[in-house]
Amino acid sequence: MAAQRVLPIAVILTAAAAVSACSGGGDERFEPVRATGRAALAGTGYTSDQLEQALLLDVAGYQRTGEPDSGEYGALKAVQNSAQLQRQVRLDKPRCANAVGGAMRAVDPGLPAAVAAFSRGSGQIATQTLVAMPTEAAERLVRNRVPVGCTTFRTRVGAQWSDHQVVEVPPGTIGEGSRTVGVTTVSGSSHTRAWYVVLYGRRYLATVSLYGPNATRSDAELLARQAYDQAQRILP
């Protein structure tokens, strides 16, 4: 079973509503990062098999959830689930659509990618994604910022409303450059936190997320550093 197939719907939905808030940029138009076919691309260099080998094998205190998923970005089960859920999401601030779609919509679905997920008994879930792309394109996505006025917004799926508060910290130095965004979500009596780190290395973009009631920025950034170190060891 692919790793993301067993993730709770709430996790994928929060990623749809918030990871791309990590990648949004006001009314800015994102230039798609294009790909053709499954082969490693000129200027990209890595195949999905290589990216899968560069994923974290173990995370201290966590268990791997299923097997890693790899292939074309648009074919990953997590991406397909997220896209399906995004179509069901309604916002109270339509102008913040990029905070829900963001730059990841600009990633061509044909780019090589790989994803892994880990969980532990406290309800905490960690995910790691690697996407092969030219370094300049990855750097451009990391530079994006949450749109003005979109640090708070509400989303509705069916009859259920959720309130989101986004915290964006100054640009970081994980990998060759990074950014960290935290999202607190209140939905009914449920109160959850998610931290997302987006970073880039040579010819790839990496995202690391940590979701759960006790998720912290420091833990997410520690995981991101471990993910970068692992990728650097494996990718030529």
GROMACS .gro file of C-alpha atoms in nm:
model
  236
    1MET     CA    1   0.000   0.000   0.000
    2ALA     CA    2   0.135   0.343  -0.090
    3ALA     CA    3   0.226   0.549   0.213
    4GLN     CA    4  -0.031   0.821   0.162
    5ARG     CA    5  -0.325   0.586   0.108
    6VAL     CA    6  -0.360   0.532   0.480
    7LEU     CA    7  -0.338   0.896   0.588
    8PRO     CA    8  -0.653   1.029   0.758
    9ILE     CA    9  -0.865   1.258   0.543
   10ALA     CA   10  -0.814   1.540   0.794
   11VAL     CA   11  -0.438   1.534   0.735
   12ILE     CA   12  -0.468   1.549   0.358
   13LEU     CA   13  -0.728   1.824   0.382
   14THR     CA   14  -0.508   2.033   0.611
   15ALA     CA   15  -0.225   1.988   0.361
   16ALA     CA   16  -0.454   2.107   0.084
   17ALA     CA   17  -0.551   2.412   0.285
   18ALA     CA   18  -0.213   2.493   0.434
   19VAL     CA   19   0.090   2.341   0.263
   20SER     CA   20   0.011   2.552  -0.033
   21ALA     CA   21  -0.022   2.847   0.198
   22CYS     CA   22   0.348   2.771   0.239
   23SER     CA   23   0.372   2.819  -0.134
   24GLY     CA   24   0.120   3.089  -0.208
   25GLY     CA   25   0.199   3.437  -0.328
   26GLY     CA   26  -0.093   3.679  -0.346
   27ASP     CA   27  -0.218   3.727  -0.699
   28GLU     CA   28   0.117   3.627  -0.841
   29ARG     CA   29   0.101   3.402  -1.145
   30PHE     CA   30   0.321   3.097  -1.104
   31GLU     CA   31   0.511   2.981  -1.407
   32PRO     CA   32   0.465   2.605  -1.428
   33VAL     CA   33   0.768   2.384  -1.391
   34ARG     CA   34   0.729   2.169  -1.701
   35ALA     CA   35   0.813   1.805  -1.755
   36THR     CA   36   0.781   1.553  -2.035
   37GLY     CA   37   0.749   1.182  -1.966
   38ARG     CA   38   0.890   0.966  -1.690
   39ALA     CA   39   1.258   0.990  -1.778
   40ALA     CA   40   1.494   1.217  -1.590
   41LEU     CA   41   1.476   1.558  -1.751
   42ALA     CA   42   1.749   1.781  -1.880
   43GLY     CA   43   1.818   2.026  -1.598
   44THR     CA   44   1.634   1.800  -1.352
   45GLY     CA   45   1.845   1.489  -1.349
   46TYR     CA   46   1.674   1.260  -1.099
   47THR     CA   47   1.428   0.979  -1.159
   48SER     CA   48   1.149   0.891  -0.919
   49ASP     CA   49   1.341   0.574  -0.825
   50GLN     CA   50   1.643   0.780  -0.721
   51LEU     CA   51   1.421   1.014  -0.519
   52GLU     CA   52   1.257   0.720  -0.343
   53GLN     CA   53   1.600   0.590  -0.244
   54ALA     CA   54   1.681   0.936  -0.103
   55LEU     CA   55   1.379   0.945   0.129
   56LEU     CA   56   1.428   0.904   0.502
   57LEU     CA   57   1.438   0.539   0.604
   58ASP     CA   58   1.362   0.595   0.971
   59VAL     CA   59   1.241   0.877   1.194
   60ALA     CA   60   1.319   0.845   1.565
   61GLY     CA   61   1.004   0.771   1.762
   62TYR     CA   62   0.793   0.707   1.450
   63GLN     CA   63   0.692   0.408   1.244
   64ARG     CA   64   0.683   0.416   0.866
   65THR     CA   65   0.325   0.415   0.738
   66GLY     CA   66   0.315   0.168   0.452
   67GLU     CA   67   0.564   0.181   0.167
   68PRO     CA   68   0.693   0.495  -0.007
   69ASP     CA   69   0.506   0.610  -0.316
   70SER     CA   70   0.700   0.725  -0.621
   71GLY     CA   71   0.641   0.809  -0.985
   72GLU     CA   72   0.515   1.117  -1.164
   73TYR     CA   73   0.413   1.390  -0.922
   74GLY     CA   74   0.056   1.401  -1.044
   75ALA     CA   75   0.019   1.023  -1.010
   76LEU     CA   76   0.110   1.011  -0.640
   77LYS     CA   77  -0.190   0.902  -0.436
   78ALA     CA   78  -0.139   1.185  -0.187
   79VAL     CA   79  -0.144   1.444  -0.465
   80GLN     CA   80  -0.455   1.294  -0.620
   81ASN     CA   81  -0.633   1.285  -0.283
   82SER     CA   82  -0.534   1.643  -0.211
   83ALA     CA   83  -0.656   1.763  -0.551
   84GLN     CA   84  -0.987   1.584  -0.504
   85LEU     CA   85  -1.037   1.740  -0.162
   86GLN     CA   86  -0.936   2.086  -0.282
   87ARG     CA   87  -1.224   2.072  -0.527
   88GLN     CA   88  -1.459   2.029  -0.231
   89VAL     CA   89  -1.314   2.316  -0.026
   90ARG     CA   90  -1.491   2.653  -0.011
   91LEU     CA   91  -1.319   2.962   0.128
   92ASP     CA   92  -1.463   3.259   0.313
   93LYS     CA   93  -1.198   3.472   0.137
   94PRO     CA   94  -1.198   3.383  -0.233
   95ARG     CA   95  -0.905   3.620  -0.286
   96CYS     CA   96  -0.697   3.377  -0.079
   97ALA     CA   97  -0.739   3.098  -0.333
   98ASN     CA   98  -0.363   3.095  -0.389
   99ALA     CA   99  -0.318   3.028  -0.018
  100VAL     CA  100  -0.511   2.707  -0.078
  101GLY     CA  101  -0.374   2.624  -0.422
  102GLY     CA  102  -0.045   2.806  -0.425
  103ALA     CA  103   0.272   2.724  -0.607
  104MET     CA  104   0.233   2.348  -0.588
  105ARG     CA  105  -0.036   2.385  -0.853
  106ALA     CA  106   0.244   2.512  -1.074
  107VAL     CA  107   0.442   2.190  -1.040
  108ASP     CA  108   0.398   1.993  -1.358
  109PRO     CA  109   0.233   1.657  -1.281
  110GLY     CA  110   0.492   1.479  -1.498
  111LEU     CA  111   0.789   1.566  -1.274
  112PRO     CA  112   0.956   1.272  -1.096
  113ALA     CA  113   0.862   1.259  -0.727
  114ALA     CA  114   0.855   1.038  -0.418
  115VAL     CA  115   0.675   1.056  -0.083
  116ALA     CA  116   0.695   0.875   0.251
  117ALA     CA  117   0.487   0.898   0.568
  118PHE     CA  118   0.554   0.816   0.933
  119SER     CA  119   0.328   0.809   1.240
  120ARG     CA  120   0.342   0.761   1.614
  121GLY     CA  121   0.086   0.679   1.880
  122SER     CA  122   0.021   1.037   1.991
  123GLY     CA  123  -0.166   1.103   1.666
  124GLN     CA  124   0.135   1.273   1.509
  125ILE     CA  125   0.202   1.221   1.139
  126ALA     CA  126   0.513   1.324   0.947
  127THR     CA  127   0.545   1.326   0.570
  128GLN     CA  128   0.834   1.390   0.332
  129THR     CA  129   0.811   1.465  -0.038
  130LEU     CA  130   1.090   1.504  -0.294
  131VAL     CA  131   1.024   1.650  -0.640
  132ALA     CA  132   1.292   1.669  -0.908
  133MET     CA  133   1.315   2.006  -1.081
  134PRO     CA  134   1.579   2.258  -1.188
  135THR     CA  135   1.744   2.428  -0.892
  136GLU     CA  136   1.631   2.773  -1.006
  137ALA     CA  137   1.267   2.664  -1.016
  138ALA     CA  138   1.288   2.509  -0.670
  139GLU     CA  139   1.448   2.825  -0.531
  140ARG     CA  140   1.171   3.034  -0.683
  141LEU     CA  141   0.902   2.829  -0.508
  142VAL     CA  142   1.081   2.855  -0.173
  143ARG     CA  143   1.091   3.235  -0.206
  144ASN     CA  144   0.712   3.268  -0.228
  145ARG     CA  145   0.519   3.408   0.066
  146VAL     CA  146   0.172   3.380   0.215
  147PRO     CA  147  -0.061   3.634   0.048
  148VAL     CA  148  -0.133   3.954   0.239
  149GLY     CA  149  -0.453   3.921   0.436
  150CYS     CA  150  -0.451   3.541   0.418
  151THR     CA  151  -0.291   3.455   0.750
  152THR     CA  152  -0.641   3.379   0.876
  153PHE     CA  153  -0.917   3.222   0.671
  154ARG     CA  154  -1.201   2.974   0.695
  155THR     CA  155  -1.270   2.669   0.484
  156ARG     CA  156  -1.584   2.464   0.444
  157VAL     CA  157  -1.621   2.106   0.329
  158GLY     CA  158  -1.985   2.007   0.315
  159ALA     CA  159  -2.144   2.155   0.626
  160GLN     CA  160  -1.821   2.158   0.830
  161TRP     CA  161  -1.638   2.487   0.876
  162SER     CA  162  -1.274   2.504   0.988
  163ASP     CA  163  -1.078   2.808   1.104
  164HIS     CA  164  -0.711   2.837   1.004
  165GLN     CA  165  -0.443   3.067   1.141
  166VAL     CA  166  -0.114   3.081   0.951
  167VAL     CA  167   0.222   3.182   1.098
  168GLU     CA  168   0.511   3.240   0.859
  169VAL     CA  169   0.859   3.272   1.003
  170PRO     CA  170   1.154   3.449   0.834
  171PRO     CA  171   1.334   3.260   0.555
  172GLY     CA  172   1.556   2.982   0.685
  173THR     CA  173   1.884   2.820   0.592
  174ILE     CA  174   1.794   2.452   0.589
  175GLY     CA  175   1.941   2.299   0.274
  176GLU     CA  176   2.024   2.568   0.020
  177GLY     CA  177   1.730   2.775   0.142
  178SER     CA  178   1.404   2.708   0.323
  179ARG     CA  179   1.084   2.850   0.460
  180THR     CA  180   0.870   2.737   0.749
  181VAL     CA  181   0.497   2.789   0.794
  182GLY     CA  182   0.274   2.684   1.082
  183VAL     CA  183  -0.101   2.637   1.065
  184THR     CA  184  -0.338   2.604   1.358
  185THR     CA  185  -0.676   2.457   1.261
  186VAL     CA  186  -0.992   2.455   1.470
  187SER     CA  187  -1.276   2.241   1.341
  188GLY     CA  188  -1.561   2.190   1.583
  189SER     CA  189  -1.405   2.062   1.905
  190SER     CA  190  -1.089   1.952   1.723
  191HIS     CA  191  -0.775   2.164   1.760
  192THR     CA  192  -0.471   2.063   1.556
  193ARG     CA  193  -0.137   2.205   1.451
  194ALA     CA  194   0.069   2.154   1.139
  195TRP     CA  195   0.416   2.277   1.053
  196TYR     CA  196   0.550   2.271   0.699
  197VAL     CA  197   0.907   2.319   0.585
  198VAL     CA  198   0.981   2.374   0.216
  199LEU     CA  199   1.347   2.359   0.115
  200TYR     CA  200   1.555   2.301  -0.192
  201GLY     CA  201   1.877   2.129  -0.283
  202ARG     CA  202   2.054   2.075  -0.609
  203ARG     CA  203   1.787   1.987  -0.866
  204TYR     CA  204   1.508   1.905  -0.621
  205LEU     CA  205   1.243   2.054  -0.397
  206ALA     CA  206   1.164   1.892  -0.063
  207THR     CA  207   0.866   1.941   0.165
  208VAL     CA  208   0.839   1.809   0.519
  209SER     CA  209   0.519   1.828   0.721
  210LEU     CA  210   0.443   1.749   1.082
  211TYR     CA  211   0.078   1.720   1.179
  212GLY     CA  212  -0.084   1.657   1.517
  213PRO     CA  213  -0.198   1.819   1.842
  214ASN     CA  214   0.160   1.845   1.967
  215ALA     CA  215   0.340   1.932   1.643
  216THR     CA  216   0.612   2.194   1.690
  217ARG     CA  217   0.825   2.407   1.463
  218SER     CA  218   1.148   2.279   1.615
  219ASP     CA  219   1.054   1.916   1.551
  220ALA     CA  220   0.950   1.991   1.193
  221GLU     CA  221   1.273   2.177   1.119
  222LEU     CA  222   1.481   1.900   1.278
  223LEU     CA  223   1.306   1.650   1.053
  224ALA     CA  224   1.370   1.877   0.752
  225ARG     CA  225   1.743   1.890   0.829
  226GLN     CA  226   1.752   1.513   0.854
  227ALA     CA  227   1.567   1.484   0.523
  228TYR     CA  228   1.813   1.719   0.353
  229ASP     CA  229   2.116   1.535   0.493
  230GLN     CA  230   1.976   1.204   0.373
  231ALA     CA  231   1.907   1.340   0.024
  232GLN     CA  232   2.257   1.486   0.003
  233ARG     CA  233   2.408   1.149   0.091
  234ILE     CA  234   2.211   0.959  -0.170
  235LEU     CA  235   2.157   1.189  -0.467
  236PRO     CA  236   2.465   1.228  -0.689
   0.00000   0.00000   0.00000
